mmCIF file with all atom_site columns, C-alpha atoms in Angstrom:
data_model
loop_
_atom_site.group_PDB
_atom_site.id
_atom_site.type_symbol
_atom_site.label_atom_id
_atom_site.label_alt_id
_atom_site.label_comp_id
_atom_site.label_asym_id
_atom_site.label_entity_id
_atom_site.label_seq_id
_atom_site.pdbx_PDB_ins_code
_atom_site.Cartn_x
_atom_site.Cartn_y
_atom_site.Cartn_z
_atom_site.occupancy
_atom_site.B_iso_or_equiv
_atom_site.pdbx_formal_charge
_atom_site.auth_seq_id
_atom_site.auth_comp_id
_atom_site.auth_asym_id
_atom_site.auth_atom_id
_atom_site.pdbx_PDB_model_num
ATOM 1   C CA . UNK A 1 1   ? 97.389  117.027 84.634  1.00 89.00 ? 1426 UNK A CA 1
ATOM 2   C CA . UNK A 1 2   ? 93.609  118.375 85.338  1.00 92.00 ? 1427 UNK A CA 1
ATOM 3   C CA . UNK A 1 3   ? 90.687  115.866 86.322  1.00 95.00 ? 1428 UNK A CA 1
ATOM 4   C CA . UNK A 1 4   ? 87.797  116.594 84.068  1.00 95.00 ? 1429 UNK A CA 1
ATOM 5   C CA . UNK A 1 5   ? 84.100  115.173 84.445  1.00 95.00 ? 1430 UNK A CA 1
ATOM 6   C CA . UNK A 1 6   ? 81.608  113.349 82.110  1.00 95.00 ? 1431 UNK A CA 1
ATOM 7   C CA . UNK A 1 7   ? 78.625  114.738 82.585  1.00 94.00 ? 1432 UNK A CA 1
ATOM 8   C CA . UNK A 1 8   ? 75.625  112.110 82.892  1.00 93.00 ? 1433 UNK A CA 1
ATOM 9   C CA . UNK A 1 9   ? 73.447  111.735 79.616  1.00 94.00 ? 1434 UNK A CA 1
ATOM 10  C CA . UNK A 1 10  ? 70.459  112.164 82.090  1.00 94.00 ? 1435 UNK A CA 1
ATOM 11  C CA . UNK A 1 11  ? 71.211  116.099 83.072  1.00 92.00 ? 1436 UNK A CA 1
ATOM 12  C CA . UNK A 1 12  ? 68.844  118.215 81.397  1.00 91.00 ? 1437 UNK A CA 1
ATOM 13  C CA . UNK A 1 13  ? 72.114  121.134 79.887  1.00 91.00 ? 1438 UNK A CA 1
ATOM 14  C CA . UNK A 1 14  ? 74.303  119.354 78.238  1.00 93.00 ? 1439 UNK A CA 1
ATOM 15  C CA . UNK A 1 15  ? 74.397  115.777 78.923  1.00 95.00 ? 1440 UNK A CA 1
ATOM 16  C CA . UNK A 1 16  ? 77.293  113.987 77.747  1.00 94.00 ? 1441 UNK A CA 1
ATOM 17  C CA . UNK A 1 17  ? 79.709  116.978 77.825  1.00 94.00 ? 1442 UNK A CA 1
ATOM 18  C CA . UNK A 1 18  ? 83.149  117.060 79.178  1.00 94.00 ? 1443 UNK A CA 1
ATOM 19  C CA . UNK A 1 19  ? 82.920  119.526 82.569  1.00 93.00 ? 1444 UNK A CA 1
ATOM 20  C CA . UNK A 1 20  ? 84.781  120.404 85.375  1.00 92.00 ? 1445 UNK A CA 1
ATOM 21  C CA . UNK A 1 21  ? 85.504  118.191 87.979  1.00 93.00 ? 1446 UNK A CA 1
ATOM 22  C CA . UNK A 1 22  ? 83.490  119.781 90.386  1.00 93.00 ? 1447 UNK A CA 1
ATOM 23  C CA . UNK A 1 23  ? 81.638  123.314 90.280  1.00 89.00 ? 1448 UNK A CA 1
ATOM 24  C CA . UNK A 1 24  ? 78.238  124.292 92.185  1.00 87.00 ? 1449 UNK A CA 1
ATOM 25  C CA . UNK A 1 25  ? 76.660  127.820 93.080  1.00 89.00 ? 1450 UNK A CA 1
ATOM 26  C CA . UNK A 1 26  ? 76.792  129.774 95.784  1.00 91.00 ? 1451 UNK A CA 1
ATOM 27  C CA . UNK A 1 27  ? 74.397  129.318 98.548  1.00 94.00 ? 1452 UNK A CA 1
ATOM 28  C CA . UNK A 1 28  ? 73.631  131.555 101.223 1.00 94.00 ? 1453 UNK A CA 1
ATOM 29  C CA . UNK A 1 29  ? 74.867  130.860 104.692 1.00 95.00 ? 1454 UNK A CA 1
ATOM 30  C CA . UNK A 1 30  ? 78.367  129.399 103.581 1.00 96.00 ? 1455 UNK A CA 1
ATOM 31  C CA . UNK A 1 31  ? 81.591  130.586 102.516 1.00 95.00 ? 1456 UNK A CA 1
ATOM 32  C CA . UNK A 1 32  ? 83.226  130.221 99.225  1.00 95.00 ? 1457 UNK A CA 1
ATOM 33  C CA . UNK A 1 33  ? 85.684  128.050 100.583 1.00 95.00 ? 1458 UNK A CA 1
ATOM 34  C CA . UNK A 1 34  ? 83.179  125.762 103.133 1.00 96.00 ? 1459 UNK A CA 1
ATOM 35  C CA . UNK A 1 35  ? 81.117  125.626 99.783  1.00 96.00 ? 1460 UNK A CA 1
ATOM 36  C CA . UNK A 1 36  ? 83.876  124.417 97.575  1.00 96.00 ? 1461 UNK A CA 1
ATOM 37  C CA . UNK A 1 37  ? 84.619  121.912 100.651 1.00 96.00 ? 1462 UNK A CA 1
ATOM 38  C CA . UNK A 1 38  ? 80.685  120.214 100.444 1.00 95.00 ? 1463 UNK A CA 1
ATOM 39  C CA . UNK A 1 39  ? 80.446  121.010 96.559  1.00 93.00 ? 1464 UNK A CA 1
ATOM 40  C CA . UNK A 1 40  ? 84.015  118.436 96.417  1.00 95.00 ? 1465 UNK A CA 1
ATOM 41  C CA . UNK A 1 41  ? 82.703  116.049 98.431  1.00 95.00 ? 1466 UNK A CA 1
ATOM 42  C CA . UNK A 1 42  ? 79.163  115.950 96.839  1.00 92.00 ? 1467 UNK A CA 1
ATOM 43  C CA . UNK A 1 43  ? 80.202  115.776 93.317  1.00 92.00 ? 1468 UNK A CA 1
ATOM 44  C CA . UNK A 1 44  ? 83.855  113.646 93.450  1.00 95.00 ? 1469 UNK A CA 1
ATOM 45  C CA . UNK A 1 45  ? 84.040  112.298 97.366  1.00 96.00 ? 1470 UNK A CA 1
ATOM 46  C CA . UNK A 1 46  ? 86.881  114.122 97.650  1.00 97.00 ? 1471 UNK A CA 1
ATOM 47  C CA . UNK A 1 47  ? 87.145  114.116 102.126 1.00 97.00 ? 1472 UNK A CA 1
ATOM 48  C CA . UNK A 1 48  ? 86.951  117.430 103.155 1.00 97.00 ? 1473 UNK A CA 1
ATOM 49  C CA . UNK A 1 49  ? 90.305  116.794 104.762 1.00 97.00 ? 1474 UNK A CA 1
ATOM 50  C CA . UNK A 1 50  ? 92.213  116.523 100.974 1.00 97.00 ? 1475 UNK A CA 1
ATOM 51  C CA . UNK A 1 51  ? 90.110  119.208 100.461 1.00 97.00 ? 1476 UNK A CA 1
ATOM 52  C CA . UNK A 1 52  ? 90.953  121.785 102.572 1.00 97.00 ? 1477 UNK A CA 1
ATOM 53  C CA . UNK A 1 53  ? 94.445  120.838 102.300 1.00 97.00 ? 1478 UNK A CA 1
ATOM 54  C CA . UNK A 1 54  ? 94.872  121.149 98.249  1.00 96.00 ? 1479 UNK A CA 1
ATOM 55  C CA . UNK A 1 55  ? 92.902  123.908 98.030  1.00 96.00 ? 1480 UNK A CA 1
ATOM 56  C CA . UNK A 1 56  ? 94.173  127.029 96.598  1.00 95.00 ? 1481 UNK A CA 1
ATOM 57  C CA . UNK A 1 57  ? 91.855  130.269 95.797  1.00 95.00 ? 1482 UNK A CA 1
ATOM 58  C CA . UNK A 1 58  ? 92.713  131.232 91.922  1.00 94.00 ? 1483 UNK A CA 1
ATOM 59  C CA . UNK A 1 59  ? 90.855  134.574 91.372  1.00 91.00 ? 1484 UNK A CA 1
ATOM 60  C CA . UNK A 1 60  ? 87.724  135.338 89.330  1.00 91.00 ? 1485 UNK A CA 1
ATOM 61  C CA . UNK A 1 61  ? 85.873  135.115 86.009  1.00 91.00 ? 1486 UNK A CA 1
ATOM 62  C CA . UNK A 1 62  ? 82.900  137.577 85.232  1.00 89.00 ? 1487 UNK A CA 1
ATOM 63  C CA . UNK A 1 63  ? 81.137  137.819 81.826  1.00 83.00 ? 1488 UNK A CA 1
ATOM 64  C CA . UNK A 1 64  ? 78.244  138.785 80.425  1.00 81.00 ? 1489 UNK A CA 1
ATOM 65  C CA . UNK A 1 65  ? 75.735  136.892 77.795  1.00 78.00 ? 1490 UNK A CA 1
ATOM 66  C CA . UNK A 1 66  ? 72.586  137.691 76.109  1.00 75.00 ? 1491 UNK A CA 1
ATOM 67  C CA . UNK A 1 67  ? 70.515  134.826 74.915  1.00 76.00 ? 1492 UNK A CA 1
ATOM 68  C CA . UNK A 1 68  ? 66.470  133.449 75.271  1.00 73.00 ? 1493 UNK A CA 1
ATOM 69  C CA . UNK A 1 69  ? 64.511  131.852 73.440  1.00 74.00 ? 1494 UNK A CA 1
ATOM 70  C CA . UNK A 1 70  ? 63.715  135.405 71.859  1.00 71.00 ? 1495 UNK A CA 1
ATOM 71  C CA . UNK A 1 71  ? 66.539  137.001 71.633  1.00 69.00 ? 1496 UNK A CA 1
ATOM 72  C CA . UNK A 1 72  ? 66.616  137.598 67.809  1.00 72.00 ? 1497 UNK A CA 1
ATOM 73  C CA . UNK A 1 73  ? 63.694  139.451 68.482  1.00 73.00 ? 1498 UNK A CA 1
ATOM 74  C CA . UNK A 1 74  ? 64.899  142.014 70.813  1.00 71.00 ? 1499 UNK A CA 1
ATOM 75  C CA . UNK A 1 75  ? 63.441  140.041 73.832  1.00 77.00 ? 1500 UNK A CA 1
ATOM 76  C CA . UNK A 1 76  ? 66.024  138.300 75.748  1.00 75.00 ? 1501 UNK A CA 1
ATOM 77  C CA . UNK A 1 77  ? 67.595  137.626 78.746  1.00 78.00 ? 1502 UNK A CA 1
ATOM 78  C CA . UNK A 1 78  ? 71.073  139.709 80.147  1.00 77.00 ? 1503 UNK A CA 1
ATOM 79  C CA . UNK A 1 79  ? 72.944  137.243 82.294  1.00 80.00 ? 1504 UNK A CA 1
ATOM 80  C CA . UNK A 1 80  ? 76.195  138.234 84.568  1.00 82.00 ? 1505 UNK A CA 1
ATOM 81  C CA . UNK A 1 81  ? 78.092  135.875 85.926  1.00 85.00 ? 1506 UNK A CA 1
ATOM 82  C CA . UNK A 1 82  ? 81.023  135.355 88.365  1.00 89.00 ? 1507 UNK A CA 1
ATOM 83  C CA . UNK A 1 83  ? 82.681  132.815 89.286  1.00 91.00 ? 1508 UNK A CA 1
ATOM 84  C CA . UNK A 1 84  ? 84.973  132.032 91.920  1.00 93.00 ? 1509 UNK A CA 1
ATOM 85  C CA . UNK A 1 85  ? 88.313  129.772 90.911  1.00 94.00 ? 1510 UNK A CA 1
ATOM 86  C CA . UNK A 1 86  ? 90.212  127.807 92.745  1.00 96.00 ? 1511 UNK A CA 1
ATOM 87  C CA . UNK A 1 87  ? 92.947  125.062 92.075  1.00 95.00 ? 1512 UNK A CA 1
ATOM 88  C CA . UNK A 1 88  ? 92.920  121.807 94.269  1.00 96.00 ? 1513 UNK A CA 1
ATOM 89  C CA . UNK A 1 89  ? 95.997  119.861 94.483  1.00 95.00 ? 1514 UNK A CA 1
ATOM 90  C CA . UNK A 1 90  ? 94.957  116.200 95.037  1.00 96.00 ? 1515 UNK A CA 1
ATOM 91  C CA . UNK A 1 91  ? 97.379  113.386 96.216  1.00 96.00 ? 1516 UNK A CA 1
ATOM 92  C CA . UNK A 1 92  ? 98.827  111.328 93.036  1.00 94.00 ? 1517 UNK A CA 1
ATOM 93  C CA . UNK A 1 93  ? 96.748  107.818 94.212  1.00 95.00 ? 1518 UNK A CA 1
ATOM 94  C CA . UNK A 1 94  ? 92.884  109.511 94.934  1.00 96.00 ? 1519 UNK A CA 1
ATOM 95  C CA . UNK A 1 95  ? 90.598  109.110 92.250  1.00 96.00 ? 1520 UNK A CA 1
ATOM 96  C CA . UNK A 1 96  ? 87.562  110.999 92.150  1.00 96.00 ? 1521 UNK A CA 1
ATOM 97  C CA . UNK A 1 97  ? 84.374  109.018 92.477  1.00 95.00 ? 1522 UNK A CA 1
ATOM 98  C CA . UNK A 1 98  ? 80.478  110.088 91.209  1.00 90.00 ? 1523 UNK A CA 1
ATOM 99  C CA . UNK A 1 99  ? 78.475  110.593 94.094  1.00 83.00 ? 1524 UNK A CA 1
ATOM 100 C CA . UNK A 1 100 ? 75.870  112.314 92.984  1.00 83.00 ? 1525 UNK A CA 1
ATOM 101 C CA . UNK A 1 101 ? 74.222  111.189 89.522  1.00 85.00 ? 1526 UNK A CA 1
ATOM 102 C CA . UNK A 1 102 ? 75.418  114.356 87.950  1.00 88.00 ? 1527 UNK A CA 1
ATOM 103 C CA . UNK A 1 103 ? 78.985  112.651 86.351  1.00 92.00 ? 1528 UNK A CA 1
ATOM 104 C CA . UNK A 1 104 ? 79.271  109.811 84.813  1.00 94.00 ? 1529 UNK A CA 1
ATOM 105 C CA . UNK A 1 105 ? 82.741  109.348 85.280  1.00 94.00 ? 1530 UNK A CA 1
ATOM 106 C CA . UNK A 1 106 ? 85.950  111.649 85.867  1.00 96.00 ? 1531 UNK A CA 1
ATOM 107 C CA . UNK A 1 107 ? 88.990  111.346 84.127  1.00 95.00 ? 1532 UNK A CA 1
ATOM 108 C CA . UNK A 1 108 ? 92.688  113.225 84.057  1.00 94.00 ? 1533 UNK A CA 1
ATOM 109 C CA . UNK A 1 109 ? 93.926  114.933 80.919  1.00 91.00 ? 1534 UNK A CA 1
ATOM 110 C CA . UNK A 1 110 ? 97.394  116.276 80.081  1.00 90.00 ? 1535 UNK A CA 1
ATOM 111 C CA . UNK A 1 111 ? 97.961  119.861 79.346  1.00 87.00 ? 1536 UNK A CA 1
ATOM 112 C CA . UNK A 1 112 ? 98.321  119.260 75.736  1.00 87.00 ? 1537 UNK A CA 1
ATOM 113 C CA . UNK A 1 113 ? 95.269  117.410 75.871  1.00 89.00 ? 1538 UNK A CA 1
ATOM 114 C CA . UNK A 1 114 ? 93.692  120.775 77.477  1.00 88.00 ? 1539 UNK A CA 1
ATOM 115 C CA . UNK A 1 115 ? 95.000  122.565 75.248  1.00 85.00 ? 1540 UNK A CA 1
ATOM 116 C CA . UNK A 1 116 ? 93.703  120.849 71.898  1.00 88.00 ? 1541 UNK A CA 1
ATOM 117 C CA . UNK A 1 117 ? 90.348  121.160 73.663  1.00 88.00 ? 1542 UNK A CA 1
ATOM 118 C CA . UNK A 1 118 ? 90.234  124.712 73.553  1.00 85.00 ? 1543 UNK A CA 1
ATOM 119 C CA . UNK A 1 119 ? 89.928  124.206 69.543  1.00 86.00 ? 1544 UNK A CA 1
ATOM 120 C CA . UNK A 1 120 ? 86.358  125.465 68.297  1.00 82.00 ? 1545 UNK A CA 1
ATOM 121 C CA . UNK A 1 121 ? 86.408  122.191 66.011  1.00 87.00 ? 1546 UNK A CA 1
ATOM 122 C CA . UNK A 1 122 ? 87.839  119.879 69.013  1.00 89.00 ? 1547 UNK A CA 1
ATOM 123 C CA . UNK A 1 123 ? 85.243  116.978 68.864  1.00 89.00 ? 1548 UNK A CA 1
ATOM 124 C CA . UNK A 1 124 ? 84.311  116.422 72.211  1.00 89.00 ? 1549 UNK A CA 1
ATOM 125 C CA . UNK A 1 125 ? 81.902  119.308 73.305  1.00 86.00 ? 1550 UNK A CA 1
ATOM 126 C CA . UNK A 1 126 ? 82.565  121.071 77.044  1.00 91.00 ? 1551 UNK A CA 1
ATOM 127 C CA . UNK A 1 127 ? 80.113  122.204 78.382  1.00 91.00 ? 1552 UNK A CA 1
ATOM 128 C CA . UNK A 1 128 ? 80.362  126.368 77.790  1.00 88.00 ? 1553 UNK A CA 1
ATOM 129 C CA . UNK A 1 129 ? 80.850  127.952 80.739  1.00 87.00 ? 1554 UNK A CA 1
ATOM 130 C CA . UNK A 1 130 ? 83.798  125.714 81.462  1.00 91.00 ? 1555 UNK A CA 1
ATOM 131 C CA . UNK A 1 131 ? 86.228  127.577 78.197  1.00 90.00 ? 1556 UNK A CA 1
ATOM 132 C CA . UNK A 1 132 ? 87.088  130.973 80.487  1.00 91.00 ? 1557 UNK A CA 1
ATOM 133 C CA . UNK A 1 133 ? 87.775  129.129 83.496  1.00 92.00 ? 1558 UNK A CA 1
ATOM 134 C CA . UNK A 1 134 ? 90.012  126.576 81.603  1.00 92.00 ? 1559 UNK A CA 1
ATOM 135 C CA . UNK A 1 135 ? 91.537  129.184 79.458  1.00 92.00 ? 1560 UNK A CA 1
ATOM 136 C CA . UNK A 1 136 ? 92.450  131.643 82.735  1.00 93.00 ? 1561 UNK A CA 1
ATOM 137 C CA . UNK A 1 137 ? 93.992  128.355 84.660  1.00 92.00 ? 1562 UNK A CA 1
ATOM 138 C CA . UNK A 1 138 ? 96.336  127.975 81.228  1.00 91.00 ? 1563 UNK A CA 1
ATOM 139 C CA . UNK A 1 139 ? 97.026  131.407 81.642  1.00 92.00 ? 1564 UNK A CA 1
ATOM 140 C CA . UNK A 1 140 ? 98.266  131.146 85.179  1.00 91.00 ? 1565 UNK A CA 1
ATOM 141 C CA . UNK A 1 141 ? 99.963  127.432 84.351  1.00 89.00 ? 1566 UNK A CA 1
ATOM 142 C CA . UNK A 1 142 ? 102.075 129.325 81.729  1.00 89.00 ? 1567 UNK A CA 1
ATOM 143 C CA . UNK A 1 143 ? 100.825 127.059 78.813  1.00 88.00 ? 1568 UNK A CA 1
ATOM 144 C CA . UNK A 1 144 ? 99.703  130.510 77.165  1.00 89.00 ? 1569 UNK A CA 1
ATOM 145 C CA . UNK A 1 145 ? 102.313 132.618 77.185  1.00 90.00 ? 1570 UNK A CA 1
ATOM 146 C CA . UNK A 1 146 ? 102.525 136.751 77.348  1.00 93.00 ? 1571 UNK A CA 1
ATOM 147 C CA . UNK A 1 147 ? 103.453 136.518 73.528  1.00 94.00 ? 1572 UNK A CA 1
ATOM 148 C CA . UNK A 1 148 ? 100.736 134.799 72.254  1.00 91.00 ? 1573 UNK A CA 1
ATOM 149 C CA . UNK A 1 149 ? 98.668  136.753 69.647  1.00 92.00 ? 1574 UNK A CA 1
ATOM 150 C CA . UNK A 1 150 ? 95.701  138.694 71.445  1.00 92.00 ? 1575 UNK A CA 1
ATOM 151 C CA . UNK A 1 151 ? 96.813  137.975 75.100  1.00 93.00 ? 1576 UNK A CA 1
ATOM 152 C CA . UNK A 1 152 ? 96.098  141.099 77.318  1.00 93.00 ? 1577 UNK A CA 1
ATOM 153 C CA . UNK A 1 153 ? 92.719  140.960 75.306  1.00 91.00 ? 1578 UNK A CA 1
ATOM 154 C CA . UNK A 1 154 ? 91.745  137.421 76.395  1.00 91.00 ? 1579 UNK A CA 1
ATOM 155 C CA . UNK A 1 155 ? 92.750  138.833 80.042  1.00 89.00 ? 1580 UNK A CA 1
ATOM 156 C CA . UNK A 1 156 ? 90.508  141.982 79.789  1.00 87.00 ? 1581 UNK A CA 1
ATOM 157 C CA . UNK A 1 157 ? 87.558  139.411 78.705  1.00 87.00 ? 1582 UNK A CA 1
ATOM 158 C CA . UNK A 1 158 ? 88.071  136.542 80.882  1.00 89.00 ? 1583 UNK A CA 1
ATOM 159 C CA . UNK A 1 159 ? 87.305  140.172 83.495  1.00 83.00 ? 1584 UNK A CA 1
ATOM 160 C CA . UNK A 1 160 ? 84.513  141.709 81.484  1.00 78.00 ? 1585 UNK A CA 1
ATOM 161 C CA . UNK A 1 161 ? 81.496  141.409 82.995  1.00 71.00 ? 1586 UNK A CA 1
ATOM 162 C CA . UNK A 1 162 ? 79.719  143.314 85.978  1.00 69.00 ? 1587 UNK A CA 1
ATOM 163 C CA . UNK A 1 163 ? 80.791  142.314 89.726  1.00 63.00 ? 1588 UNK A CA 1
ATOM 164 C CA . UNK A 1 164 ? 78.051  143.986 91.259  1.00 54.00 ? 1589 UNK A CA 1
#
């Protein structure tokens, strides 16, 4: 099972939308990990303690978009993005709790359930930068196997943008 998010109908990019259960950018002055560990407790008052003791660095996702309001025009905006991934294996009884205004509630989905989601026609919107970082932790779960059509492509792009 994975916790997802429902993000509040107040945020000003895409309110409503299914989302991860937590995720937050990288400040200066703290680690990836000591970020993950304030980011958890923040967003889903998860204790710092089930934190750092479910946590589990899972790699990295890097892309590369090109959007703006002009962009049809020749006149928008290259974005590269990492991000860091990391699994956290919570206890069966904790539930996450909204501690911030940013979720409106958080919920656990099967893998199936995952799964469907990935659908372009699936009916309940995630929020976009969510798909790579869902589809990489299938990956590594085994729920999209080596055989599937296009595999080692999906890899390569789940990898594709700059790091630098």
């Amino acid at each position: 099972k994975m916790w997802m998010a429902r993000r509040s109908k107040t945020k000003s990019k895409f309110p409503g939308y299914l989302d991860h259960i937590v995720a937050g950018g990288q400040p200066a002055g703290l680690s990836l990990i000591e970020n993950v560990v304030k980011e958890c407790l923040e967003e889903a008052g998860i204790p710092p303690e089930l934190t750092k003791k479910g946590i589990q660095p899972a790699g990295a996702i890097s892309y590369e978009s090109y959007g703006g309001k002009f962009k049809d025009d020749g006149e928008g905006v290259m974005s590269r993005v990492v991000l860091f991934c990391f699994d956290l294996i919570l206890p069966n009884d904790f539930v996450p709790t909204a501690h911030d205004g940013e979720v409106d509630y958080f919920f656990q989905w099967e893998m199936r359930d995952i799964a469907k989601s990935m659908d372009p026609k699936y009916e309940d919107p995630i929020k976009p930068n969510c798909y790579p970082v869902i589809i990489d932790f299938l990956i590594r779960s085994g729920c999209i196997s080596p055989d599937s059509p296009k595999y080692l492509d999906v890899l390569r792009t789940l990898r594709s943008g700059s790091c630098m």
